[in-house]
Amino acid sequence: MTTPAADWLRLDQQICFSLNAASRAFGGVYRVILKDLGLTYPQYLVMLVLWEHGELPVKRLGEHLRLDSGTLSPLLKRLEAAGLVQRERSAHDERSVRVRPTGEGLALRERAAEVPRRIAAATGFDLDEIQDLRARLDRLTAALDSATP
Amino acid sequence: MTTPAADWLRLDQQICFSLNAASRAFGGVYRVILKDLGLTYPQYLVMLVLWEHGELPVKRLGEHLRLDSGTLSPLLKRLEAAGLVQRERSAHDERSVRVRPTGEGLALRERAAEVPRRIAAATGFDLDEIQDLRARLDRLTAALDSATP
DNA sequence: CGCAATTGAGTTGTGCGCAATTGAATTGCT
DNA sequence: AGCAATTCAATTGCGCACAACTCAATTGCG
């Protein structure tokens, strides 16, 4: 039994819609949880990378997060204004700007430590389910990326 | 064997990041495919709902898409400027604005018919995998929504 | 060496997504 | 009927995402 051709355009059959809805639902949960830290969700992602890798150029940051300078430049400016990161031109390559967490930025890590647990609790999924879903999504992303050169 | 506490903040363990990345990867694919139709991805979602339901108020549209008037009002204005939809105040409830596809908007449905197939092809997933993933994501969204009242 | 091509940040412009607010219309309650 | 509470759309303001562009620094090639 196959799906009638007319139904292919039904909203509830579009995987991208479910994906988009889930992504925005996550946004809502993060907004609540991150409000205490004074971070938006994309800012939180940037801090995650900085906590993990320490100082690194905007370019590398963008590679980790799949974001370009058009998104990162203003975002980093806001993080700098908030006192969480510092930016300075690299000495031996004046094109590159290196970003590193300030003391305050590093201190924030302690307060962020409980965020993943609170998020996991909000999903109602157990760890195996989350890992499995992550794996599928990463495979999907890779396929979609290779389909758009 | 458990994950060290410090690793809980690792980017590659955050389900939300995989979700966000997949959502944006889809955005890239849709951008390419929808360019011919002159639609953005959110505009395409609106047209899907209108093709399926015909005329309906902004409120209902928002319920289908989980979007509020702050997002829909300007988006619908652009669709109206493009000649794809018409808006008019409801006769028996002057607060409500009813949206319906124009002839041109309805005609676009034919050209959009092949979009889902092209998207499905780009994912590299078979139909069962897509259905399964959709179901998981919808369950996730429901859980996240109920966690933020 | 000298100059073209490339690289890295930043800026501009457009379009979401969402909170907060406004203002008009409607409903509900007494 | 009269008035408060609610509902609906629109607007404002902010932040992200991305394309297109600028500009300076660097690389590479002849």
Coordinates of C-alpha atoms (C1' of nucleotides) in Angstrom, one line a residue:
Chain A
M1 CA 0.0 0.0 0.0
T2 CA 1.5 3.3 -1.1
T3 CA 0.8 6.9 -0.2
P4 CA -1.4 8.8 -2.7
A5 CA 0.7 11.2 -4.7
A6 CA -1.4 14.2 -3.5
D7 CA -0.4 13.4 0.1
W8 CA 3.3 13.9 -0.5
L9 CA 2.9 17.5 0.2
R10 CA 1.1 17.0 3.5
L11 CA 2.8 19.0 6.3
D12 CA 2.7 16.1 8.7
Q13 CA 4.8 14.0 6.3
Q14 CA 7.6 16.4 6.0
I15 CA 10.6 15.2 8.0
C16 CA 12.1 18.7 7.8
F17 CA 9.0 20.1 9.6
S18 CA 9.4 17.7 12.5
L19 CA 13.0 18.6 12.6
N20 CA 12.4 22.3 12.6
A21 CA 9.7 22.0 15.2
A22 CA 12.0 19.9 17.5
S23 CA 14.8 22.4 17.0
R24 CA 12.6 25.3 18.0
A25 CA 11.1 23.4 20.9
F26 CA 14.7 22.9 22.2
G27 CA 15.2 26.6 21.7
G28 CA 12.3 27.3 24.1
V29 CA 13.7 25.0 26.8
Y30 CA 17.2 26.4 26.4
R31 CA 15.9 30.0 26.6
V32 CA 14.5 29.3 30.0
I33 CA 17.5 27.4 31.3
L34 CA 20.1 29.7 29.9
K35 CA 18.4 32.9 31.1
D36 CA 20.2 32.6 34.4
L37 CA 23.5 32.5 32.7
G38 CA 22.7 35.5 30.4
L39 CA 23.4 33.5 27.3
T40 CA 21.4 32.7 24.2
Y41 CA 21.6 29.2 22.8
P42 CA 24.1 30.0 20.0
Q43 CA 26.2 31.9 22.5
Y44 CA 26.1 28.9 24.8
L45 CA 27.3 26.7 21.9
V46 CA 30.3 29.1 21.4
M47 CA 31.1 28.9 25.0
L48 CA 31.0 25.1 24.9
V49 CA 33.6 25.1 22.2
L50 CA 35.8 27.6 24.0
W51 CA 35.6 25.7 27.3
E52 CA 36.6 22.6 25.4
H53 CA 39.4 24.0 23.3
G54 CA 40.5 27.2 25.0
E55 CA 41.7 30.0 22.7
L56 CA 41.1 29.5 19.0
P57 CA 40.6 31.6 15.9
V58 CA 37.2 32.6 14.6
K59 CA 37.7 30.3 11.6
R60 CA 38.1 27.2 13.8
L61 CA 35.2 28.2 15.9
G62 CA 33.1 28.4 12.8
E63 CA 34.2 25.0 11.7
H64 CA 33.1 23.4 14.9
L65 CA 29.7 25.1 14.8
R66 CA 29.1 25.2 11.1
L67 CA 28.8 29.0 11.3
D68 CA 30.5 31.7 9.2
S69 CA 31.9 35.1 10.2
G70 CA 28.6 36.8 9.2
T71 CA 27.0 35.1 12.2
L72 CA 30.0 34.9 14.5
S73 CA 31.4 38.4 14.3
P74 CA 28.4 40.1 15.8
L75 CA 27.8 37.3 18.3
L76 CA 31.3 37.4 19.5
K77 CA 31.1 41.1 19.9
R78 CA 28.1 40.7 22.2
L79 CA 30.0 38.0 24.2
E80 CA 32.9 40.4 24.5
A81 CA 30.6 43.2 25.6
A82 CA 29.3 40.8 28.2
G83 CA 32.9 40.3 29.4
L84 CA 32.9 36.6 28.7
V85 CA 35.5 36.5 25.8
Q86 CA 38.4 38.5 24.5
R87 CA 39.4 38.9 20.9
E88 CA 42.7 39.9 19.5
R89 CA 44.5 39.7 16.1
S90 CA 46.9 36.9 15.8
A91 CA 50.6 38.1 15.9
H92 CA 51.9 36.0 13.0
D93 CA 48.8 36.2 10.8
E94 CA 47.1 39.6 11.0
R95 CA 44.1 38.3 9.2
S96 CA 43.2 35.9 12.0
V97 CA 41.4 36.9 15.2
R98 CA 41.9 34.7 18.1
V99 CA 39.0 34.3 20.7
R100 CA 39.5 33.2 24.2
P101 CA 37.3 33.0 27.3
T102 CA 38.0 35.6 30.1
G103 CA 38.2 34.6 33.7
E104 CA 34.6 35.4 33.9
G105 CA 33.9 33.3 30.9
L106 CA 35.7 30.3 32.4
A107 CA 33.9 30.8 35.7
L108 CA 30.6 30.5 33.9
R109 CA 31.5 26.9 33.1
E110 CA 30.7 25.8 36.7
R111 CA 27.3 27.3 36.5
A112 CA 26.7 25.7 33.1
A113 CA 27.6 22.3 34.4
E114 CA 24.1 21.4 35.3
V115 CA 22.6 22.5 32.0
P116 CA 22.9 19.2 30.0
R117 CA 21.3 17.3 32.8
R118 CA 18.3 19.7 33.0
I119 CA 18.0 19.5 29.2
A120 CA 18.2 15.7 29.2
A121 CA 15.5 15.6 31.8
A122 CA 13.2 17.9 29.7
T123 CA 13.4 15.5 26.8
G124 CA 12.2 12.6 28.7
F125 CA 14.5 10.4 26.7
D126 CA 17.1 8.1 28.3
L127 CA 20.7 8.3 27.3
D128 CA 20.6 5.4 24.8
E129 CA 17.7 7.0 23.0
I130 CA 19.5 10.3 22.9
Q131 CA 22.7 8.8 21.6
D132 CA 20.8 6.9 18.9
L133 CA 18.9 9.9 17.8
R134 CA 22.1 12.0 17.7
A135 CA 23.7 9.4 15.5
R136 CA 20.8 9.4 13.1
L137 CA 20.7 13.1 12.9
D138 CA 24.5 13.4 12.3
R139 CA 24.2 10.8 9.5
L140 CA 21.3 12.9 8.0
T141 CA 23.3 16.1 8.2
A142 CA 26.3 14.5 6.5
A143 CA 24.0 13.2 3.7
L144 CA 22.3 16.6 3.2
D145 CA 25.7 18.4 3.2
S146 CA 27.1 16.1 0.6
A147 CA 24.0 16.7 -1.5
T148 CA 24.7 20.5 -1.6
P149 CA 28.2 21.2 -2.9
Chain B
M1 CA 31.2 2.6 32.2
T2 CA 30.0 6.1 32.6
T3 CA 30.8 9.4 31.0
P4 CA 33.2 11.7 33.0
A5 CA 31.4 14.6 34.4
A6 CA 33.6 17.1 32.5
D7 CA 32.5 15.6 29.2
W8 CA 28.9 16.4 29.7
L9 CA 29.5 19.8 28.2
R10 CA 31.2 18.4 25.1
L11 CA 29.7 19.8 22.0
D12 CA 29.5 16.5 20.3
Q13 CA 27.4 15.1 23.1
Q14 CA 24.7 17.7 22.8
I15 CA 21.6 16.4 21.1
C16 CA 20.4 19.9 20.5
F17 CA 23.5 20.6 18.4
S18 CA 22.9 17.7 16.1
L19 CA 19.3 18.7 15.8
N20 CA 20.2 22.3 15.1
A21 CA 22.9 21.3 12.5
A22 CA 20.4 18.9 10.8
S23 CA 17.8 21.6 10.7
R24 CA 20.2 24.1 9.1
A25 CA 21.5 21.5 6.7
F26 CA 17.9 21.0 5.5
G27 CA 17.7 24.7 5.2
G28 CA 20.5 24.6 2.7
V29 CA 18.9 21.9 0.6
Y30 CA 15.6 23.6 0.6
R31 CA 17.1 26.9 -0.3
V32 CA 18.5 25.4 -3.5
I33 CA 15.4 23.5 -4.4
L34 CA 12.9 26.2 -3.6
K35 CA 14.8 29.0 -5.4
D36 CA 13.0 28.1 -8.6
L37 CA 9.6 28.6 -6.9
G38 CA 10.7 31.9 -5.4
L39 CA 9.9 30.6 -1.9
T40 CA 11.9 30.5 1.4
Y41 CA 11.5 27.4 3.5
P42 CA 9.0 28.9 6.0
Q43 CA 7.0 30.4 3.1
Y44 CA 6.9 26.9 1.6
L45 CA 5.5 25.5 4.9
V46 CA 2.8 28.2 4.8
M47 CA 1.9 27.2 1.3
L48 CA 1.8 23.6 2.2
V49 CA -0.8 24.3 4.9
L50 CA -2.8 26.5 2.5
W51 CA -2.8 23.9 -0.2
E52 CA -4.0 21.3 2.2
H53 CA -6.7 23.4 4.0
G54 CA -7.6 26.2 1.7
E55 CA -8.6 29.5 3.2
L56 CA -8.0 29.8 7.0
P57 CA -7.3 32.5 9.6
V58 CA -3.8 33.5 10.6
K59 CA -4.5 31.9 14.0
R60 CA -5.1 28.4 12.6
L61 CA -2.1 28.7 10.3
G62 CA 0.0 29.5 13.3
E63 CA -1.3 26.5 15.2
H64 CA -0.4 24.2 12.3
L65 CA 3.1 25.6 12.1
R66 CA 3.7 26.5 15.8
L67 CA 4.3 30.1 14.7
D68 CA 2.8 33.3 16.1
S69 CA 1.6 36.5 14.4
G70 CA 5.0 38.1 15.0
T71 CA 6.5 35.7 12.5
L72 CA 3.5 35.2 10.2
S73 CA 2.3 38.8 9.7
P74 CA 5.4 40.0 7.8
L75 CA 5.9 36.6 6.1
L76 CA 2.3 36.7 4.8
K77 CA 2.8 40.2 3.7
R78 CA 5.7 39.0 1.5
L79 CA 3.6 36.2 0.1
E80 CA 0.9 38.6 -0.7
A81 CA 3.3 41.0 -2.4
A82 CA 4.5 38.0 -4.4
G83 CA 0.9 37.4 -5.5
L84 CA 0.6 34.0 -3.9
V85 CA -2.0 34.7 -1.2
Q86 CA -4.7 37.2 -0.4
R87 CA -5.6 38.4 3.1
E88 CA -8.9 39.9 4.3
R89 CA -10.6 40.6 7.5
S90 CA -13.2 38.1 8.4
A91 CA -16.8 39.5 8.0
H92 CA -18.3 38.2 11.2
D93 CA -15.1 38.6 13.3
E94 CA -13.3 41.7 12.5
R95 CA -10.3 40.7 14.6
S96 CA -9.6 37.7 12.4
V97 CA -7.7 37.9 9.1
R98 CA -8.4 35.1 6.7
V99 CA -5.6 34.0 4.3
R100 CA -6.2 32.1 1.1
P101 CA -4.0 31.1 -1.9
T102 CA -4.6 33.1 -5.1
G103 CA -4.9 31.3 -8.5
E104 CA -1.2 31.8 -8.8
G105 CA -0.6 30.4 -5.4
L106 CA -2.7 27.3 -6.3
A107 CA -0.9 26.9 -9.6
L108 CA 2.4 26.8 -7.7
R109 CA 1.3 23.5 -6.1
E110 CA 2.0 21.7 -9.4
R111 CA 5.5 22.9 -9.6
A112 CA 6.0 22.1 -5.9
A113 CA 4.9 18.5 -6.4
E114 CA 8.4 17.2 -7.0
V115 CA 10.0 18.9 -4.0
P116 CA 9.4 16.2 -1.4
R117 CA 10.9 13.6 -3.7
R118 CA 14.0 15.7 -4.3
I119 CA 14.4 16.3 -0.6
A120 CA 13.9 12.6 0.3
A121 CA 16.6 11.8 -2.3
A122 CA 19.0 14.3 -0.7
T123 CA 18.6 12.7 2.7
G124 CA 19.7 9.3 1.4
F125 CA 17.2 7.8 3.9
D126 CA 14.5 5.3 2.8
L127 CA 10.9 5.9 3.7
D128 CA 10.8 3.7 6.8
E129 CA 13.8 5.5 8.3
I130 CA 12.2 8.9 7.6
Q131 CA 8.9 7.8 9.2
D132 CA 10.7 6.5 12.2
L133 CA 12.9 9.6 12.7
R134 CA 9.8 11.8 12.3
A135 CA 8.0 9.8 15.0
R136 CA 10.9 10.2 17.4
L137 CA 11.2 13.9 16.7
D138 CA 7.5 14.5 17.2
R139 CA 7.7 12.6 20.6
L140 CA 10.7 14.7 21.5
T141 CA 8.9 17.9 20.6
A142 CA 5.9 16.9 22.6
A143 CA 8.1 16.2 25.7
L144 CA 10.0 19.5 25.3
D145 CA 6.8 21.5 24.9
S146 CA 5.2 19.9 28.0
A147 CA 8.4 20.8 29.9
T148 CA 7.9 24.5 29.2
P149 CA 4.5 25.7 30.3
Chain C
dC1 C1' 60.8 39.4 -6.9
dG2 C1' 56.1 40.9 -8.3
dC3 C1' 51.5 40.3 -9.0
dA4 C1' 47.3 37.4 -9.1
dA5 C1' 44.6 34.4 -6.4
dT6 C1' 43.3 33.0 -1.9
dT7 C1' 42.2 33.4 2.9
dG8 C1' 40.0 35.5 7.2
dA9 C1' 37.1 39.0 9.4
dG10 C1' 33.9 42.1 9.1
dT11 C1' 29.8 44.6 7.1
dT12 C1' 25.3 45.0 4.8
dG13 C1' 20.8 43.5 3.6
dT14 C1' 17.0 40.1 3.9
dG15 C1' 14.2 36.9 6.3
dC16 C1' 13.0 34.2 10.2
dG17 C1' 11.7 33.4 15.5
dC18 C1' 10.2 35.1 19.6
dA19 C1' 9.1 38.3 23.6
dA20 C1' 6.6 42.2 24.6
dT21 C1' 3.4 45.6 23.5
dT22 C1' -0.6 47.9 21.2
dG23 C1' -5.2 48.4 19.6
dA24 C1' -9.4 46.9 18.0
dA25 C1' -13.1 43.5 18.3
dT26 C1' -15.5 40.1 20.9
dT27 C1' -17.0 37.5 24.9
dG28 C1' -18.4 36.9 29.5
dC29 C1' -20.2 38.2 33.7
dT30 C1' -23.2 40.6 36.6
Chain D
dA1 C1' -27.0 47.0 29.2
dG2 C1' -22.3 47.9 30.8
dC3 C1' -17.8 46.9 31.8
dA4 C1' -13.9 43.9 32.5
dA5 C1' -11.3 40.1 30.6
dT6 C1' -10.0 37.8 26.6
dT7 C1' -8.8 37.1 21.7
dC8 C1' -6.6 38.3 17.4
dA9 C1' -3.5 40.6 14.4
dA10 C1' 0.1 43.8 13.9
dT11 C1' 4.2 46.1 15.3
dT12 C1' 8.7 46.8 17.6
dG13 C1' 13.0 45.3 19.1
dC14 C1' 16.6 41.9 19.4
dG15 C1' 19.4 38.1 18.0
dC16 C1' 20.5 34.4 14.7
dA17 C1' 21.5 32.5 9.7
dC18 C1' 23.1 33.2 5.4
dA19 C1' 24.3 35.4 0.9
dA20 C1' 27.0 38.9 -1.1
dC21 C1' 30.4 42.0 -0.7
dT22 C1' 34.7 44.7 1.1
dC23 C1' 39.3 45.0 2.6
dA24 C1' 43.6 43.7 4.3
dA25 C1' 47.0 40.0 4.8
dT26 C1' 49.1 36.1 3.0
dT27 C1' 50.2 32.6 -0.3
dG28 C1' 51.7 30.9 -4.6
dC29 C1' 53.1 31.0 -9.2
dG30 C1' 55.7 32.6 -13.2

